[in-house]
CSV table of C-alpha atoms and ligand atoms in Angstrom, one decimal:
chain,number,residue,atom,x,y,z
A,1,UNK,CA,71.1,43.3,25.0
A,2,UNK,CA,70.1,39.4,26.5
A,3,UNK,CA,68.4,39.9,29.7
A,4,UNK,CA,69.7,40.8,32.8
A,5,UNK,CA,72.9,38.9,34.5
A,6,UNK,CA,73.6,36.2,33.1
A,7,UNK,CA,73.0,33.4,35.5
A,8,UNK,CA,75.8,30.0,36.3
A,9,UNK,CA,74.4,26.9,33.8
A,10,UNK,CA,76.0,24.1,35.9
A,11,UNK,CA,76.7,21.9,33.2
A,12,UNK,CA,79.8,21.6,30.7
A,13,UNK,CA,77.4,20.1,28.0
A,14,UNK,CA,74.3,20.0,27.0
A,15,UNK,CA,73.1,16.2,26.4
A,16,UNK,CA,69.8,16.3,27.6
A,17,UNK,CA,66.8,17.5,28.9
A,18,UNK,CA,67.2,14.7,31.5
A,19,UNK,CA,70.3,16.6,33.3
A,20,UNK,CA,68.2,20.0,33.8
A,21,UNK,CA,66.6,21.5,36.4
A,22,UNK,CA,63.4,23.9,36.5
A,23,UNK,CA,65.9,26.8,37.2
A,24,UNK,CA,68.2,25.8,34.5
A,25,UNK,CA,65.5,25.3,31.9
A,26,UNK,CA,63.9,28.6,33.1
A,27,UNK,CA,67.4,30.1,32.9
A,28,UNK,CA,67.6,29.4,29.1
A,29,UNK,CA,64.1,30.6,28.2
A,30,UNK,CA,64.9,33.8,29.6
A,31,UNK,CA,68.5,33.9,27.6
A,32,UNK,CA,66.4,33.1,24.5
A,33,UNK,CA,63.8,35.6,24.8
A,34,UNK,CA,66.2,38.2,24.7
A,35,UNK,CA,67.6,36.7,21.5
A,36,UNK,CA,64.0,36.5,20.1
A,37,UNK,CA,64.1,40.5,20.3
A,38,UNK,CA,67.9,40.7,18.9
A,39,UNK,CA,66.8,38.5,15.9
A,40,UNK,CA,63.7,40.8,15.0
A,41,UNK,CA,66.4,43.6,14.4
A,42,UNK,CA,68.1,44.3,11.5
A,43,UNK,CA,71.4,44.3,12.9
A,44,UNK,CA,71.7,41.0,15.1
A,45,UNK,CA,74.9,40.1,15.2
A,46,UNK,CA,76.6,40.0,19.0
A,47,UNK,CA,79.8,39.1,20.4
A,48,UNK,CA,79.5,36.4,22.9
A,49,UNK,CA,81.0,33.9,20.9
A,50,UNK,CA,84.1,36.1,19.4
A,51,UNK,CA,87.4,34.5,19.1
A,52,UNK,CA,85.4,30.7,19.3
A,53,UNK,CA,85.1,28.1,17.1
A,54,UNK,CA,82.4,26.0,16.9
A,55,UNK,CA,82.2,22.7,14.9
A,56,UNK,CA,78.9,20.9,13.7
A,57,UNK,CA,78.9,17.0,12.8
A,58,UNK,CA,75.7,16.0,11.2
A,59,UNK,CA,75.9,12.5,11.0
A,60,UNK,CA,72.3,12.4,10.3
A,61,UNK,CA,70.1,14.5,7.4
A,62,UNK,CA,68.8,17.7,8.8
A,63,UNK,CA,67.8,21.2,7.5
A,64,UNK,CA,66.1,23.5,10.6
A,65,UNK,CA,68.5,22.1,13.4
A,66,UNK,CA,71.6,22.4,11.7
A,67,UNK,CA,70.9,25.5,10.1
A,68,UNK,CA,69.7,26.9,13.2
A,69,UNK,CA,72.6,25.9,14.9
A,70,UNK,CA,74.8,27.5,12.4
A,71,UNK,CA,73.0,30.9,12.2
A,72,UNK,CA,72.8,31.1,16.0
A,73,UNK,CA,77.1,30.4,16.0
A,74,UNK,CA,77.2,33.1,13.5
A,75,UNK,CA,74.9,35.4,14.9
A,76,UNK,CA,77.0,35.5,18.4
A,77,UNK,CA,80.4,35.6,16.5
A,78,UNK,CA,82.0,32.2,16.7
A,79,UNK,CA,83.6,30.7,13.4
A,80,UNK,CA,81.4,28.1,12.6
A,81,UNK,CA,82.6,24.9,10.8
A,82,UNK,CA,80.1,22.3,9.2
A,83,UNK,CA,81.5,18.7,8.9
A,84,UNK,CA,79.6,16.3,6.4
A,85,UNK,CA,80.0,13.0,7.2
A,86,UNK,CA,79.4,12.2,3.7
A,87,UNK,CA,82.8,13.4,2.8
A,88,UNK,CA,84.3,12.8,5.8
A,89,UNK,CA,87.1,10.6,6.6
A,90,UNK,CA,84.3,8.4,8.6
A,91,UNK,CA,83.6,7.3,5.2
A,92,UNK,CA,87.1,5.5,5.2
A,93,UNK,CA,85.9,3.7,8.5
A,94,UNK,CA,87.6,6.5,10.8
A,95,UNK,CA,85.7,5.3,14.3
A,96,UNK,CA,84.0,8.1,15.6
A,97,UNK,CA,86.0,8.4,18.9
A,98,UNK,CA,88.9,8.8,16.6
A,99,UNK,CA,87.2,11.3,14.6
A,100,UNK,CA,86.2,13.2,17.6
A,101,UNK,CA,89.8,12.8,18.8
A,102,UNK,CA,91.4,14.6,15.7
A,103,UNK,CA,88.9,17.5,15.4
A,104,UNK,CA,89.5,18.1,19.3
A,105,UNK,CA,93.3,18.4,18.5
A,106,UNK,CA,92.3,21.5,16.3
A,107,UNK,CA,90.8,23.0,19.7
A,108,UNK,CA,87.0,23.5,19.0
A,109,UNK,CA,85.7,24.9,21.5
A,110,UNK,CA,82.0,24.1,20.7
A,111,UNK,CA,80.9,20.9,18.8
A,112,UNK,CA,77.5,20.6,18.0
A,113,UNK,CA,76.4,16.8,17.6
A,114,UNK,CA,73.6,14.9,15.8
A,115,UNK,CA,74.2,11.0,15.6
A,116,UNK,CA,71.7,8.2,14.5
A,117,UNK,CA,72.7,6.3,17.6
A,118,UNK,CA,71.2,6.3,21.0
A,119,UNK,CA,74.2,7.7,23.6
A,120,UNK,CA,76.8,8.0,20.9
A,121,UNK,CA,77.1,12.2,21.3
A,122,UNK,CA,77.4,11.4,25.6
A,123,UNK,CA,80.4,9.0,24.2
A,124,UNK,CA,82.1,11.6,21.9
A,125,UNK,CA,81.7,14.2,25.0
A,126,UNK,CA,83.6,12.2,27.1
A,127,UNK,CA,86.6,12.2,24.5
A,128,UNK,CA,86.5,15.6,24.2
A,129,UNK,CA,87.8,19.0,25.9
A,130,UNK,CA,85.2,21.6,24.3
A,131,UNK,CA,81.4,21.7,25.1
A,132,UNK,CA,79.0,19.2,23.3
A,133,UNK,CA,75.6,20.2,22.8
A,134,UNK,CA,73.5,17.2,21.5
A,135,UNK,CA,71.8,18.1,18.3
A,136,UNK,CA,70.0,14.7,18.4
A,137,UNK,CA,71.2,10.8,19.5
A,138,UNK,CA,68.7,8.0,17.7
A,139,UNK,CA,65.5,7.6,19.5
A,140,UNK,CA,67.3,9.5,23.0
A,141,UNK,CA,67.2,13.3,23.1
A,142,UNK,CA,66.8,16.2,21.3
A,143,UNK,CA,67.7,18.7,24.3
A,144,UNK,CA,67.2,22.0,22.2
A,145,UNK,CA,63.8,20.7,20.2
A,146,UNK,CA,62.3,20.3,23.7
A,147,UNK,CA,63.8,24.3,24.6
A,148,UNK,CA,62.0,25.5,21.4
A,149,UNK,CA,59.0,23.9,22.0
A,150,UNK,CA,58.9,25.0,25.6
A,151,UNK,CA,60.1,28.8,24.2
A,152,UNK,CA,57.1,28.9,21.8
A,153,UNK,CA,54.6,27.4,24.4
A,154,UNK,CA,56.1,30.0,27.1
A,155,UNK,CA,55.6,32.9,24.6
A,156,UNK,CA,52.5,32.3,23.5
A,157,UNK,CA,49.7,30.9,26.7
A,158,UNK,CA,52.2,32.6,29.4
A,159,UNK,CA,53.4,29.6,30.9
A,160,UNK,CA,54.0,25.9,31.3
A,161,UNK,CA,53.0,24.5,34.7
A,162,UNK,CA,49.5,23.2,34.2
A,163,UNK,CA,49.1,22.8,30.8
A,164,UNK,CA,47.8,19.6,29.1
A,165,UNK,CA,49.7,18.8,26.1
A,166,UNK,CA,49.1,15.9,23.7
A,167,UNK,CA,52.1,14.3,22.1
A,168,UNK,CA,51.0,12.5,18.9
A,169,UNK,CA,52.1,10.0,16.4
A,170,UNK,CA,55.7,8.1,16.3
A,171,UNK,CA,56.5,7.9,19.9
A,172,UNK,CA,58.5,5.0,20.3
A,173,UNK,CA,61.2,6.1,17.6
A,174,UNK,CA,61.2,9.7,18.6
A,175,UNK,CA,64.0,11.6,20.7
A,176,UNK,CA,61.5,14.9,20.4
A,177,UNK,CA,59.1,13.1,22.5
A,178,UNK,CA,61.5,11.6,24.6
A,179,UNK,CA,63.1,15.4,25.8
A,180,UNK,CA,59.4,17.0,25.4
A,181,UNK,CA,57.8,14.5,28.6
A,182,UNK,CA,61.0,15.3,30.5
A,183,UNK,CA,60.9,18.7,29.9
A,184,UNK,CA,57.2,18.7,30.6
A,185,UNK,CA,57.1,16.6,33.8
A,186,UNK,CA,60.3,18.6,35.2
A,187,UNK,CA,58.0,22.0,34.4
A,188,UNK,CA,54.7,20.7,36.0
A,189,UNK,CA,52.9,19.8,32.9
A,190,UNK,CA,51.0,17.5,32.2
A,191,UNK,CA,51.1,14.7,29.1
A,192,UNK,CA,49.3,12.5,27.2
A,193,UNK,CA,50.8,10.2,24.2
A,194,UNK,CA,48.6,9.3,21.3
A,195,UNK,CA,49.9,6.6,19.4
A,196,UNK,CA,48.7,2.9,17.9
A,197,UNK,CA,50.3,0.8,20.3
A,198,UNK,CA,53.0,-0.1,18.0
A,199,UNK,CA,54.0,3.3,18.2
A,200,UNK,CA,53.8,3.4,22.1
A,201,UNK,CA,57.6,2.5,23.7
A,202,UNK,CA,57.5,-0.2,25.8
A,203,UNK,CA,58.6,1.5,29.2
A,204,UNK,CA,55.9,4.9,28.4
A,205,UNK,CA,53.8,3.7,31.5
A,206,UNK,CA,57.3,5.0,33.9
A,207,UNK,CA,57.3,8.1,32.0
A,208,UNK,CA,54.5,9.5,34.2
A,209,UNK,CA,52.2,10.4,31.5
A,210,UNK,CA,48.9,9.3,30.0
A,211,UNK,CA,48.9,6.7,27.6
A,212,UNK,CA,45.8,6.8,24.5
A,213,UNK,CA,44.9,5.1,21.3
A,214,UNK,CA,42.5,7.0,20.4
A,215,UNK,CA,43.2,10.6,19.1
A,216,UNK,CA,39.4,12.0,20.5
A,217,UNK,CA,39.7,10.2,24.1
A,218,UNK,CA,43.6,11.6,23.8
A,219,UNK,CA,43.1,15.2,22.4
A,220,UNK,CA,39.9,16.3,25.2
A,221,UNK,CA,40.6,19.6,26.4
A,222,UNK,CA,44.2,19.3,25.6
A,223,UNK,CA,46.0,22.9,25.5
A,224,UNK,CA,48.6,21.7,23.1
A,225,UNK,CA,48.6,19.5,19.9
A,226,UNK,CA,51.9,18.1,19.6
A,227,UNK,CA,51.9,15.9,16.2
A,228,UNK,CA,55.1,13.7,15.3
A,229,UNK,CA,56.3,12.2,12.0
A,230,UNK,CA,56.2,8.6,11.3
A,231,UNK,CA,60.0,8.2,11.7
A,232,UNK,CA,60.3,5.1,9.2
A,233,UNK,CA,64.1,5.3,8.8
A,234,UNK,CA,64.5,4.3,12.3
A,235,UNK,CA,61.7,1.4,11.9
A,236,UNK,CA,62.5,-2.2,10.7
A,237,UNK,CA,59.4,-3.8,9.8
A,238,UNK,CA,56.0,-1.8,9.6
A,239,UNK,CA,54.5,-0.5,12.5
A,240,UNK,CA,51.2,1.1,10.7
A,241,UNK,CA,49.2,-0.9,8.0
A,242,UNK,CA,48.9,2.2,5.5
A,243,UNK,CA,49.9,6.0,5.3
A,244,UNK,CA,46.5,5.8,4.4
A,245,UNK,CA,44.4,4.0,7.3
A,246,UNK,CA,47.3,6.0,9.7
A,247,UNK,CA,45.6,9.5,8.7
A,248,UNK,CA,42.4,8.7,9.2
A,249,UNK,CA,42.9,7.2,12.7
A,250,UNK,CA,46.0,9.5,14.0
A,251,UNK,CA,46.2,12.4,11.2
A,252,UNK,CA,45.6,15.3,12.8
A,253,UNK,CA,42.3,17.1,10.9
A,254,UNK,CA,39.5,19.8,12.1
A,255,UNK,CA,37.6,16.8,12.9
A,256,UNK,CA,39.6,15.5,15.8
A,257,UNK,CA,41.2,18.7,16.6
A,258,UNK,CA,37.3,19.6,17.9
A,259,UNK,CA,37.3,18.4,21.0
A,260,UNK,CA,40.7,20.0,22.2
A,261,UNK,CA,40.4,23.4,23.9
A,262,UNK,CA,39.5,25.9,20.9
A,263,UNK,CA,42.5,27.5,21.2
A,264,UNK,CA,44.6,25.0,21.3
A,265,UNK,CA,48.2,25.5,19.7
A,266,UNK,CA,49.2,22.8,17.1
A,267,UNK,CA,53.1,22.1,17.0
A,268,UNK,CA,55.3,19.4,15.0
A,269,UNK,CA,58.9,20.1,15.3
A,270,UNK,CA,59.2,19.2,11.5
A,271,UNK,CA,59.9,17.9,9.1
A,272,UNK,CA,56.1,17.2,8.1
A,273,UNK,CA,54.6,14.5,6.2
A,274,UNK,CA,51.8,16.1,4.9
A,275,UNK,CA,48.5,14.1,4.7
A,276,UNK,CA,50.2,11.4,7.0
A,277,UNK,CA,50.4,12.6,10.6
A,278,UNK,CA,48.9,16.5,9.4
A,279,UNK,CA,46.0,17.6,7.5
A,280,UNK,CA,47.5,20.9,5.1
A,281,UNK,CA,45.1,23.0,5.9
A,282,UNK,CA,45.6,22.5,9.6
A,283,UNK,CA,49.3,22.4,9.7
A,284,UNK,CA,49.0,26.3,7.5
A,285,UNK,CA,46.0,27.2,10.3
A,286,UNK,CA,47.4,30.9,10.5
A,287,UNK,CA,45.3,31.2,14.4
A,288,UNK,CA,46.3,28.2,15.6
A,289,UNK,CA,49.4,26.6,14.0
A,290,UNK,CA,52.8,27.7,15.8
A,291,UNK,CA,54.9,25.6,13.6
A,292,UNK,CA,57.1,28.4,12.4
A,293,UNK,CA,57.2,29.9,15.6
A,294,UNK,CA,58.9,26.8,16.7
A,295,UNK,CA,61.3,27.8,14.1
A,296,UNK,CA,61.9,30.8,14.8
A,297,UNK,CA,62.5,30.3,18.7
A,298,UNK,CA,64.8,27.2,17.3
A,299,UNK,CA,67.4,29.9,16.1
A,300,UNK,CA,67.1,31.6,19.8
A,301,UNK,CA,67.3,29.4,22.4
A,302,UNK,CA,70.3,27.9,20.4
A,303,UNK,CA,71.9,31.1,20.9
A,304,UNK,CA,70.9,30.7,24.7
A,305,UNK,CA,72.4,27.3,24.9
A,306,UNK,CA,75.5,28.7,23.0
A,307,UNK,CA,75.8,31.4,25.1
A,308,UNK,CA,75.7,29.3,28.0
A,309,UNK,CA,77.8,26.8,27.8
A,310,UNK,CA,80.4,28.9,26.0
A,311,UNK,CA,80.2,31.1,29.6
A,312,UNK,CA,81.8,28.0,31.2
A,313,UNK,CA,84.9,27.6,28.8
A,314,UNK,CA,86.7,30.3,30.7
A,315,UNK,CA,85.3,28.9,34.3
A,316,UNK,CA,88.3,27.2,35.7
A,317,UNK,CA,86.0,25.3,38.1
A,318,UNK,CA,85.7,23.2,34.6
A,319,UNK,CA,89.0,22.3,34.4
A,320,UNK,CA,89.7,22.0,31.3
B,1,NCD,C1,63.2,16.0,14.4
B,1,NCD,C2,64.4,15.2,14.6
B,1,NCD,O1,65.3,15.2,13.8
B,1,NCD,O2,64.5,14.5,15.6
B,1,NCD,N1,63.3,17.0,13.6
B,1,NCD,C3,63.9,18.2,14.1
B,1,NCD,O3,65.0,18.2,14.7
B,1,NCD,N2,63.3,19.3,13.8
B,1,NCD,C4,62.0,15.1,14.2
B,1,NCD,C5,62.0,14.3,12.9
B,1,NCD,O4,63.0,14.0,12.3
B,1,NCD,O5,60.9,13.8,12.6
């Protein structure tokens, strides 16, 4: 079974990393180890989720978050529902309070949200009764990426409280980074962002992390290479001259990766562009790539969250 007695997560959603605390985040790493084990088995579904229904809205592409997020339902026993925007009645011009409005009449009592707006999933929460976990808003949070990422770092180096990682590529545009240094800071890491600074957002230097432009200055000693896709669909203009010119100053290769520690993990929470922001042959580095570890633990600590929040339905201190 998960480990030990379940502890209280204070929170009726999940919306961000920003809302955690050290215990709460420690709380869910534990909940998702356990689930790393029940995955490995054969038999792996559980019951924690029986008799709920959990709804996801993609209203952005996506294959590992909402997949995850539909195995993990399934795995714990809840009915899980995928809405598709693209044949939904949003297509007609339904708002998406008044979308939210008419699946909450059918008394979800999960909905799992990823919008291409900054604070839209906070918005539908508040018009809501069930629990909202935010799959990803625009260029705000990614709450569970940030979990995984801290899941696969825990497993593997022990830890998180000391550790130097390097968060590379597409800053400004991307919610991963955005939950990763708040997840980081909160855990007593520390972090450095590599970007062209075009690719640096405006307010990093009050994020409380190193800021570099150069990928060798940026990656020294660095226990973790965290490398990021050029999010274009969220750019209006161009913010690097050529995919080209981008790889060989930012692309992650053996060449640059030489001066981090040498056993220094390399993440990306896909999906990758390879040859832009990853050389192949690193990103497929069988000793040093956890890349599908971060998948794996994706499936997990979804299950945690799941769990957790779903723990809280029932608690009358949340008035529902
Ligand atoms: C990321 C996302 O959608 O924010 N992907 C993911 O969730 N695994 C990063 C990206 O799209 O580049």
């Amino acid at each position: 079974m998960t480990a030990g007695p379940a502890p209280r997560f204070p929170h009726r959603h999940l919306l961000g990393v920003g809302e955690l605390s050290p215990r709460d985040i420690g709380d869910l790493l534990d909940l998702a180890d356990g689930y790393v084990a029940l995955n490995r088995r054969a038999e792996k579904k559980q019951e924690k989720l029986r008799g709920r229904t959990q709804i996801n809205m993609f209203f952005e592409s996506s294959t590992r978050t909402r997949t995850s997020f539909e195995l993990a339902g399934k795995r714990l026993g809840a009915d899980v529902i995928n809405m598709s925007p693209a044949t939904s009645a949003i297509k007609k011009g339904e708002t998406l309070i008044d979308t939210a409005a008419t699946l909450n009449a059918m008394r979800p009592d999960v909905l799992v949200v990823r919008h291409p707006d900054s604070g839209a999933v906070k918005l539908l929460a508040n018009a809501v009764n069930a629990a909202v976990v935010n799959a990803g808003d625009g260029s705000h949070e990614h709450p569970t990426q940030a979990l995984l990422d801290a899941l696969t770092i825990r497993r593997r180096l022990g830890r998180l409280s000391g550790l130097t990682v390097a968060i590379c590529g597409d800053i400004a545009h991307s919610r991963v980074a955005r939950s990763n240094i708040l997840l980081f800071n909160i855990m007593g890491a520390r972090v450095r962002l590599v970007a062209p600074p075009t690719l640096v957002p405006t307010a990093a230097d009050r994020y409380g992390v190193e800021i570099h432009h150069d990928m060798r200055a940026g990656l020294k000693d660095v226990d973790i290479v965290m490398m990021l896709r050029l999010q274009t669909e969220r750019m209006q203009g161009s913010f690097v001259p050529s995919e080209r010119e981008y790889f060989q100053f930012y692309g992650l290769d053996y060449d640059k990766l030489a001066v981090a520690k040498p056993d220094a993990l390399i993440m990306h929470p896909g999906p990758m562009n390879r040859g832009t922001e990853i050389d192949s042959e690193v990103a497929d580095d069988i000793n040093r790539s956890v890349i599908l570890d971060q998948v794996e633990m994706g499936v997990a600590v979804r299950q945690a969250c799941l769990e957790a929040l779903a723990r809280n339905l029932d608690d009358p201190e949340h008035n529902r």
